[in-house]
Structure formats: structure tokens, C-alpha cells
mmCIF file of C-alpha atoms in Angstrom:
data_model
loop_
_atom_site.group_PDB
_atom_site.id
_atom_site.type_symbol
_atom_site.label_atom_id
_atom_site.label_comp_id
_atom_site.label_asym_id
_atom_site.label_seq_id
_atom_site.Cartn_x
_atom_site.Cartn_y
_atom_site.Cartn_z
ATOM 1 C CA UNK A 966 -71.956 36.810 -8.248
ATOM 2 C CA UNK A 967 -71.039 38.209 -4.215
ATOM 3 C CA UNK A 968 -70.827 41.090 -4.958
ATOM 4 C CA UNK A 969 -69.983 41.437 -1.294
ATOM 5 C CA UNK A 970 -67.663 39.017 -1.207
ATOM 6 C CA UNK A 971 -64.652 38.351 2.307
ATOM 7 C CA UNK A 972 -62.569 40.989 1.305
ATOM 8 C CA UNK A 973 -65.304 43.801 0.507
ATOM 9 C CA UNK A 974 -67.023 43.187 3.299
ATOM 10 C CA UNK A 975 -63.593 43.620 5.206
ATOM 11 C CA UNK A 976 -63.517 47.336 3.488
ATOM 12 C CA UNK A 977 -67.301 47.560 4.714
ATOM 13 C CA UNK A 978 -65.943 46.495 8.030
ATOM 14 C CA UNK A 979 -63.291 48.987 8.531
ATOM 15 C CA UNK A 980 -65.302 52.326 7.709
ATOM 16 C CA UNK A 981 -68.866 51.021 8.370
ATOM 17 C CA UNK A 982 -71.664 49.914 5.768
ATOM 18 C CA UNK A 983 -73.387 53.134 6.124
ATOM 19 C CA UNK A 984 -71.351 54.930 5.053
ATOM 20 C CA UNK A 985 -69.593 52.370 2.362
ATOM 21 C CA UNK A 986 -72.997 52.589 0.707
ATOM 22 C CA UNK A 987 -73.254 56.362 1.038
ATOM 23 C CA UNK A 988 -69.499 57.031 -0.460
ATOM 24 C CA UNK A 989 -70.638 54.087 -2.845
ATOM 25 C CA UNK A 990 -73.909 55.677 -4.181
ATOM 26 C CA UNK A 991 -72.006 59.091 -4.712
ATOM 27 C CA UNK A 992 -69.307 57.651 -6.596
ATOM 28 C CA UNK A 993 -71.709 55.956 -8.844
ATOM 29 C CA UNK A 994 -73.971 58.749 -9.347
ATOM 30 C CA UNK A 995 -70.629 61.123 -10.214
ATOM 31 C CA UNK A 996 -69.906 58.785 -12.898
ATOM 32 C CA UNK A 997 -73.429 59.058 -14.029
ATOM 33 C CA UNK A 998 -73.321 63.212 -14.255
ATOM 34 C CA UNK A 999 -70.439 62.801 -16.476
ATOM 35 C CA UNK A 1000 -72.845 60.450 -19.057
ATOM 36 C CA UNK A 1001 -75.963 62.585 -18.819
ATOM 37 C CA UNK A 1002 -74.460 66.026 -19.514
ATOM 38 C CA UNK A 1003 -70.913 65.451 -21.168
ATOM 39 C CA UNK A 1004 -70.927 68.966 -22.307
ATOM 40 C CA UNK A 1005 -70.162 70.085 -18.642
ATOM 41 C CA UNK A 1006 -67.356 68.262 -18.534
ATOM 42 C CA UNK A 1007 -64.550 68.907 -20.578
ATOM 43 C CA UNK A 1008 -62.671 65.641 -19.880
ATOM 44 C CA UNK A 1009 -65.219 63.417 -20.344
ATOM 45 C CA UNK A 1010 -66.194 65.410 -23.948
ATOM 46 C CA UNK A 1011 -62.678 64.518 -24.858
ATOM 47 C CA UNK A 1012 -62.888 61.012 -24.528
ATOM 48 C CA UNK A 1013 -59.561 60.562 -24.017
ATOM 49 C CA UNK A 1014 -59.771 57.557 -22.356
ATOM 50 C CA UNK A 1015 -61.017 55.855 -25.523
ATOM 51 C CA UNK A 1016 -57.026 55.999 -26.414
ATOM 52 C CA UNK A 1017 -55.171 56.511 -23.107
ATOM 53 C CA UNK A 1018 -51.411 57.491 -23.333
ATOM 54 C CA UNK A 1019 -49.516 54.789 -22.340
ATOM 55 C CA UNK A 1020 -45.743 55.958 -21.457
ATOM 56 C CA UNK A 1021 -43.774 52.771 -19.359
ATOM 57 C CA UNK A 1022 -40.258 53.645 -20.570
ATOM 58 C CA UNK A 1023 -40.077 49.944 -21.792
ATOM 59 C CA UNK A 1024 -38.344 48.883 -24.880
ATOM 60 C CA UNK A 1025 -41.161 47.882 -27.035
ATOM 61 C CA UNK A 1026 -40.463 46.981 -30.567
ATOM 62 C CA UNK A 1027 -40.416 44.044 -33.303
ATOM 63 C CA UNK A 1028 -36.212 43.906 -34.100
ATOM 64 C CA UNK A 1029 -35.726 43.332 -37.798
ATOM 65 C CA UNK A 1030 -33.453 40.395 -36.331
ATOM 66 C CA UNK A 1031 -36.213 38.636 -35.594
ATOM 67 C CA UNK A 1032 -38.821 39.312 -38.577
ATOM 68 C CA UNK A 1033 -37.090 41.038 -40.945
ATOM 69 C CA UNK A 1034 -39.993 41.422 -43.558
ATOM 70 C CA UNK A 1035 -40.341 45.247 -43.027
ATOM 71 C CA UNK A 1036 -43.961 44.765 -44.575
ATOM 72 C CA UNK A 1037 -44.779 41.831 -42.546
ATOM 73 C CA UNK A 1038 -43.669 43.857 -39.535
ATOM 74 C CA UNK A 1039 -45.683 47.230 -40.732
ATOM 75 C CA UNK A 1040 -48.972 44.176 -40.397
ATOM 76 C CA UNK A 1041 -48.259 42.835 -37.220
ATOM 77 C CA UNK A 1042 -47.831 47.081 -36.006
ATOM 78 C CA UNK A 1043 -51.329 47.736 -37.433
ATOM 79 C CA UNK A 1044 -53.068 44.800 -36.216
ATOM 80 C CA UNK A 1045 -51.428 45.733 -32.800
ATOM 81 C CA UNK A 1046 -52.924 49.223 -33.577
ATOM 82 C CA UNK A 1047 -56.142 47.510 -33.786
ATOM 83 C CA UNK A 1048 -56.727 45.479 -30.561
ATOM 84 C CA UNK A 1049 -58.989 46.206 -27.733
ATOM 85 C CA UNK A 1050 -59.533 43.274 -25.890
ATOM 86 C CA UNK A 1051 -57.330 41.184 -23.526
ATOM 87 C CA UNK A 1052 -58.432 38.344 -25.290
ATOM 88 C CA UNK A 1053 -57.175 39.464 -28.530
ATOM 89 C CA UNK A 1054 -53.667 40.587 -27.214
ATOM 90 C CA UNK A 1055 -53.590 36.819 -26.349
ATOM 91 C CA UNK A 1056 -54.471 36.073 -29.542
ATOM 92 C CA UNK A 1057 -52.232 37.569 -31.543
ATOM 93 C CA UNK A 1058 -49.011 37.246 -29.114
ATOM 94 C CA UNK A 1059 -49.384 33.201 -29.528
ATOM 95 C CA UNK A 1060 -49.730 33.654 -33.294
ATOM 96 C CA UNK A 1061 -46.701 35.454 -33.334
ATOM 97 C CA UNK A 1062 -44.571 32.666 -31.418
ATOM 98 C CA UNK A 1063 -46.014 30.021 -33.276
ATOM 99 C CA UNK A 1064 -45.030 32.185 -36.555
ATOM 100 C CA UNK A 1065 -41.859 33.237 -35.762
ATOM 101 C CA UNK A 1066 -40.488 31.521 -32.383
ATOM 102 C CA UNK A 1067 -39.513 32.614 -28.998
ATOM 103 C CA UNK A 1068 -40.946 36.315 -28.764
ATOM 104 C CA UNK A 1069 -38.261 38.745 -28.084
ATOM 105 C CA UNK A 1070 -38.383 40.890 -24.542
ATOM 106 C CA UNK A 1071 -38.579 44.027 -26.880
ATOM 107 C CA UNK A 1072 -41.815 41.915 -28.436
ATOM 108 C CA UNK A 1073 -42.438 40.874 -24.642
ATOM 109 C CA UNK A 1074 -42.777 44.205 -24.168
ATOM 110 C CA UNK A 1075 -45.058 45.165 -26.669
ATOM 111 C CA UNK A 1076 -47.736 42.937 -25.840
ATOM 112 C CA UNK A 1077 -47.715 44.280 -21.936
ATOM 113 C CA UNK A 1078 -48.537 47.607 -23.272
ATOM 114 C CA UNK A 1079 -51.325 46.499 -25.084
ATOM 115 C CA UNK A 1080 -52.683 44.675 -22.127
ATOM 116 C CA UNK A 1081 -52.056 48.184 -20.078
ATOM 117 C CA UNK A 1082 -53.663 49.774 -22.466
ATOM 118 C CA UNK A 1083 -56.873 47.756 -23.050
ATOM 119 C CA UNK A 1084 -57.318 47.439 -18.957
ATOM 120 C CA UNK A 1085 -56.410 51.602 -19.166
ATOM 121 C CA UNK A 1086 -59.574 51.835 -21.754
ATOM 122 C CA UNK A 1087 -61.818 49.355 -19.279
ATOM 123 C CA UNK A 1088 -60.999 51.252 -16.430
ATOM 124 C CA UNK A 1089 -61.648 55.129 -18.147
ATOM 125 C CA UNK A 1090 -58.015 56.218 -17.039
ATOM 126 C CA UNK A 1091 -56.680 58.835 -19.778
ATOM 127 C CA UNK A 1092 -52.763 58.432 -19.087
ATOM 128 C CA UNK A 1093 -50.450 55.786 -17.262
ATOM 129 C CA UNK A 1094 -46.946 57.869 -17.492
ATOM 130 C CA UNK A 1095 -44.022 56.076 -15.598
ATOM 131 C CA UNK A 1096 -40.935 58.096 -13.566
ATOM 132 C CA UNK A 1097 -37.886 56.821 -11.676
ATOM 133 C CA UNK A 1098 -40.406 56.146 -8.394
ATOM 134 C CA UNK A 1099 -43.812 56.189 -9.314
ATOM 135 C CA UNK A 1100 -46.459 55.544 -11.982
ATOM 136 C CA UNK A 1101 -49.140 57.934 -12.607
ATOM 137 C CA UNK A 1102 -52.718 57.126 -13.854
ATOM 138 C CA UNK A 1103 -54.902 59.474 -14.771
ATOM 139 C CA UNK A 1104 -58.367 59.298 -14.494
ATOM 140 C CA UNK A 1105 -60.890 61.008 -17.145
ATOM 141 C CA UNK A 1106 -62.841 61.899 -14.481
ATOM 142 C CA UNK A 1107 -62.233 63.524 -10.883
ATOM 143 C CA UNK A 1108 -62.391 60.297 -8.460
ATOM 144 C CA UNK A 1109 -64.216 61.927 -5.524
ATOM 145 C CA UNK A 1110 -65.811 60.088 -3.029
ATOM 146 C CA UNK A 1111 -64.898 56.278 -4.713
ATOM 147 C CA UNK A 1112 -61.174 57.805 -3.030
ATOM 148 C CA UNK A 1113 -62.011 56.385 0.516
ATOM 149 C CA UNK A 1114 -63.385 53.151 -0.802
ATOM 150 C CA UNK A 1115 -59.862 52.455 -3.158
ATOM 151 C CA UNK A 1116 -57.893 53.783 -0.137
ATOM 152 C CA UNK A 1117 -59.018 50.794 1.888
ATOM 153 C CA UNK A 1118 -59.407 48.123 -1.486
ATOM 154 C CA UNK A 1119 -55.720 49.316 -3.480
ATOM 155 C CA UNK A 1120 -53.007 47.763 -2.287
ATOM 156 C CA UNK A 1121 -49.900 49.580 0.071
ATOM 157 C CA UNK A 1122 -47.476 51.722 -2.016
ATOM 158 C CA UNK A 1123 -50.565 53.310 -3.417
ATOM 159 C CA UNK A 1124 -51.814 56.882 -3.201
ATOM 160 C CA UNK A 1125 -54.856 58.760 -4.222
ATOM 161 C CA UNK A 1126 -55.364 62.148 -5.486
ATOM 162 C CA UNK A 1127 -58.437 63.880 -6.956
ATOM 163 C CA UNK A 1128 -58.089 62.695 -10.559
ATOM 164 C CA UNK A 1129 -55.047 60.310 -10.303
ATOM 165 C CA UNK A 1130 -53.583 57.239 -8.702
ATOM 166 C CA UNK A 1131 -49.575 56.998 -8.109
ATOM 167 C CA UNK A 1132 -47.778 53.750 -7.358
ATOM 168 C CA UNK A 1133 -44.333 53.694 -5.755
ATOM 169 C CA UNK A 1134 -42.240 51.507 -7.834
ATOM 170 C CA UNK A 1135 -38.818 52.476 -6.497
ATOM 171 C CA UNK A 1136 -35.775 50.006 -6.790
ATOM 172 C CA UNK A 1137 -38.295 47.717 -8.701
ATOM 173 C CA UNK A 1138 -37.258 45.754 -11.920
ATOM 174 C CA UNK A 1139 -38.053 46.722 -15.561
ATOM 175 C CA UNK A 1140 -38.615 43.019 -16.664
ATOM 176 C CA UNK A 1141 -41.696 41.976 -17.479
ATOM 177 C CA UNK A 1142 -40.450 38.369 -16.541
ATOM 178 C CA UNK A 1143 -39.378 39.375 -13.458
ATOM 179 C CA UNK A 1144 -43.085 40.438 -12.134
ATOM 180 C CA UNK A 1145 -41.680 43.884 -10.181
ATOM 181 C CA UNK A 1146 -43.926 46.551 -11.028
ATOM 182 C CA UNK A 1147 -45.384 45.476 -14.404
ATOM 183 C CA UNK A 1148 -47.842 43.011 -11.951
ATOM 184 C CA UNK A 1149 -48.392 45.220 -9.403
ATOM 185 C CA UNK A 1150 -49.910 47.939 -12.540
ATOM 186 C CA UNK A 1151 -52.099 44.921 -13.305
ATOM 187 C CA UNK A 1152 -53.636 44.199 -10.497
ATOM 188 C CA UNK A 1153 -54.202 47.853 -9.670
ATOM 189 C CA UNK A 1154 -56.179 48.380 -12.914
ATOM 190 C CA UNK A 1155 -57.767 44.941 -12.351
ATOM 191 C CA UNK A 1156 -58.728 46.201 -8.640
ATOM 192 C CA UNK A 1157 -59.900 49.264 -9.948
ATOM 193 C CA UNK A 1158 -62.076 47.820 -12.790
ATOM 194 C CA UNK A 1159 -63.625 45.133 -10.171
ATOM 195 C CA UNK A 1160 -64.832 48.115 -7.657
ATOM 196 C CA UNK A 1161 -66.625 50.010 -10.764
ATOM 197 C CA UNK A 1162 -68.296 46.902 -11.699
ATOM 198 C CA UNK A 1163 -69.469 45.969 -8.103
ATOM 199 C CA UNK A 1164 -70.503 49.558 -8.049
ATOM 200 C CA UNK A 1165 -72.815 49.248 -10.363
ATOM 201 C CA UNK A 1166 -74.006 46.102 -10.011
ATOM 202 C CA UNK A 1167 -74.947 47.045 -6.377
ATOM 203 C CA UNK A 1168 -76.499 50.384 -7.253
ATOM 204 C CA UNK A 1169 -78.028 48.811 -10.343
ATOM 205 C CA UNK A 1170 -78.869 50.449 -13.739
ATOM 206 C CA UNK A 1171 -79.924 54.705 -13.530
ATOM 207 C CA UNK A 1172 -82.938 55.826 -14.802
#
């Protein structure tokens, strides 16, 4: 693929290839540390990104009103336990309304998680916690120097610290429908997954 497509080479633009490439290699090589010698580094030991803490303040359930087999619900939990792909989430959610009908928003709900949570996984973020104003995602490592490179990719309402992202999300709705804040935490993780891969692919394979 371009790996340099328009808009990267917009980014390159702004803060010049030089040192794009430079902040690009050290990022890259950061994330490599963290692979060869994992017992230096505490977070990445944990692997707690493996199974990142997802905490949206959304009401995510299956309502007895709509399956009210308590074992057939108990199933559906554990298979929902079970997925790691996006393509499975998928899966599943249009078993479910061809099973049962019109998913609820509680069920709605549910399967946005899951897609948080496998894009949380892809992207190696340990925690996604949501307040009144902001969403916070925690990275399982510190960011360092990929920080200048997302400051120019991510989006506005979007700030950078040394091991987490936070995106404003004040006065926004808590439908899914509704595409407030709930698409704007996709595309971030999207965006975010999209640099590491260019990363790489640019750099190519370590030794």
C-alpha cells in the first residue's frame, strides 16, 4: 500500500521529513525495547493490554424482556466473553437479530464495547475509562516520541500525555445511534492503529 499516502505526507509536511523519520524510527524502536527485554518493563510484563478495562458508563446488557432464557443469555455472555476480532463482533451481533429481532440499545450497547475493546487490544492501550468531559486511554507503554507524530495525525479535541490519550467529549450524546462520541473513540483507535502499522511497515521488520 502508500504508506505515505495525501494526508501523511501533509503530517511530513508540517514538521519536516527529517525529522518525521527521526521521531518515526524512535517510536518504533521504543516499542521494540519493550519486546526484547519485557522484564524491564513492568507494564509491558503485565500484559494488560491483552484484556484492557473498558469503562464507557453505557448501559450494556441482554434484558430478560427480550431473551428471557437465563441459560440462553449466560451463552450469548460467554461467547461475548470470547471474541477478539471485529469480524466476529459482527458475527455474532447479526446472529443475534436474526435470532431474536431488533437488538435492544442496552444489546446496542454491548456490541460497541466489544468493538472498543478488540480495537483497545489491536492498538496495546490497557484502559479506556470515560468521565463527564473526557475519555482516557491508556497506553501499556509510555508513548514518547510517536507524541509529535499523533499530535499532528489525531484529530482536534485530542490531547497527549506520556502514557495516555484524552478526548473531550463534553455536551456530546450517549447514543450509540446518534454517532457523538462513540465514533469519534473509533476513529481515534482506528487512527492510532493505522500510524503503528505504517510505522512498521516503513521501518520494516528488527533484527
Amino acid at each position: 500500500g502508500n504508506i505515505l499516502g495525501a494526508e501523511q505526507s501533509g503530517h511530513i509536511n508540517t514538521i519536516g521529513y527529517d525529522l518525521y523519520v527521526r521521531l518515526l524510527t524512535e517510536a518504533v524502536e521504543e516499542i521494540r525495547s519493550f519486546e526484547r527485554d519485557p522484564d524491564k518493563h513492568v507494564n509491558y510484563r503485565a500484559n494488560r493490554w491483552l484484556d484492557p478495562l473498558i469503562d464507557l458508563g453505557l448501559s450494556a446488557s441482554i434484558p430478560d424482556m427480550w431473551i428471557q432464557s437465563l441459560s440462553i443469555r449466560l451463552n450469548i455472555y460467554q461467547r461475548m466473553a470470547r471474541v477478539s476480532q471485529m469480524n466476529e463482533v459482527g458475527e455474532l451481533s447479526y446472529e443475534l437479530l436474526d435470532r431474536f429481532g431488533k437488538l435492544p440499545e442496552a444489546v446496542d450497547n454491548l456490541f460497541y464495547v466489544l468493538r472498543i475493546r478488540c480495537l483497545a487490544r489491536e492498538a496495546r492501550f490497557e484502559s479506556i475509562v470515560r468521565s463527564a468531559d473526557w475519555i482516557t486511554l491508556r497506553h501499556a507503554e509510555p508513548i514518547g516520541s510517536a507524541r509529535l507524530i499523533l499530535e499532528k495525525i489525531l484529530p482536534g479535541g485530542v490531547s497527549i500525555g506520556h502514557q495516555q490519550i484524552h478526548l473531550h467529549i463534553e455536551h456530546e450524546s450517549n447514543r450509540v445511534e446518534d454517532n457523538g462520541w462513540q465514533k469519534k473513540l473509533i476513529s481515534l483507535l482506528e487512527q492510532v492503529i493505522e500510524f503503528q502499522h505504517k510505522a512498521f511497515a516503513l521501518l520494516g521488520p528488527g533484527d
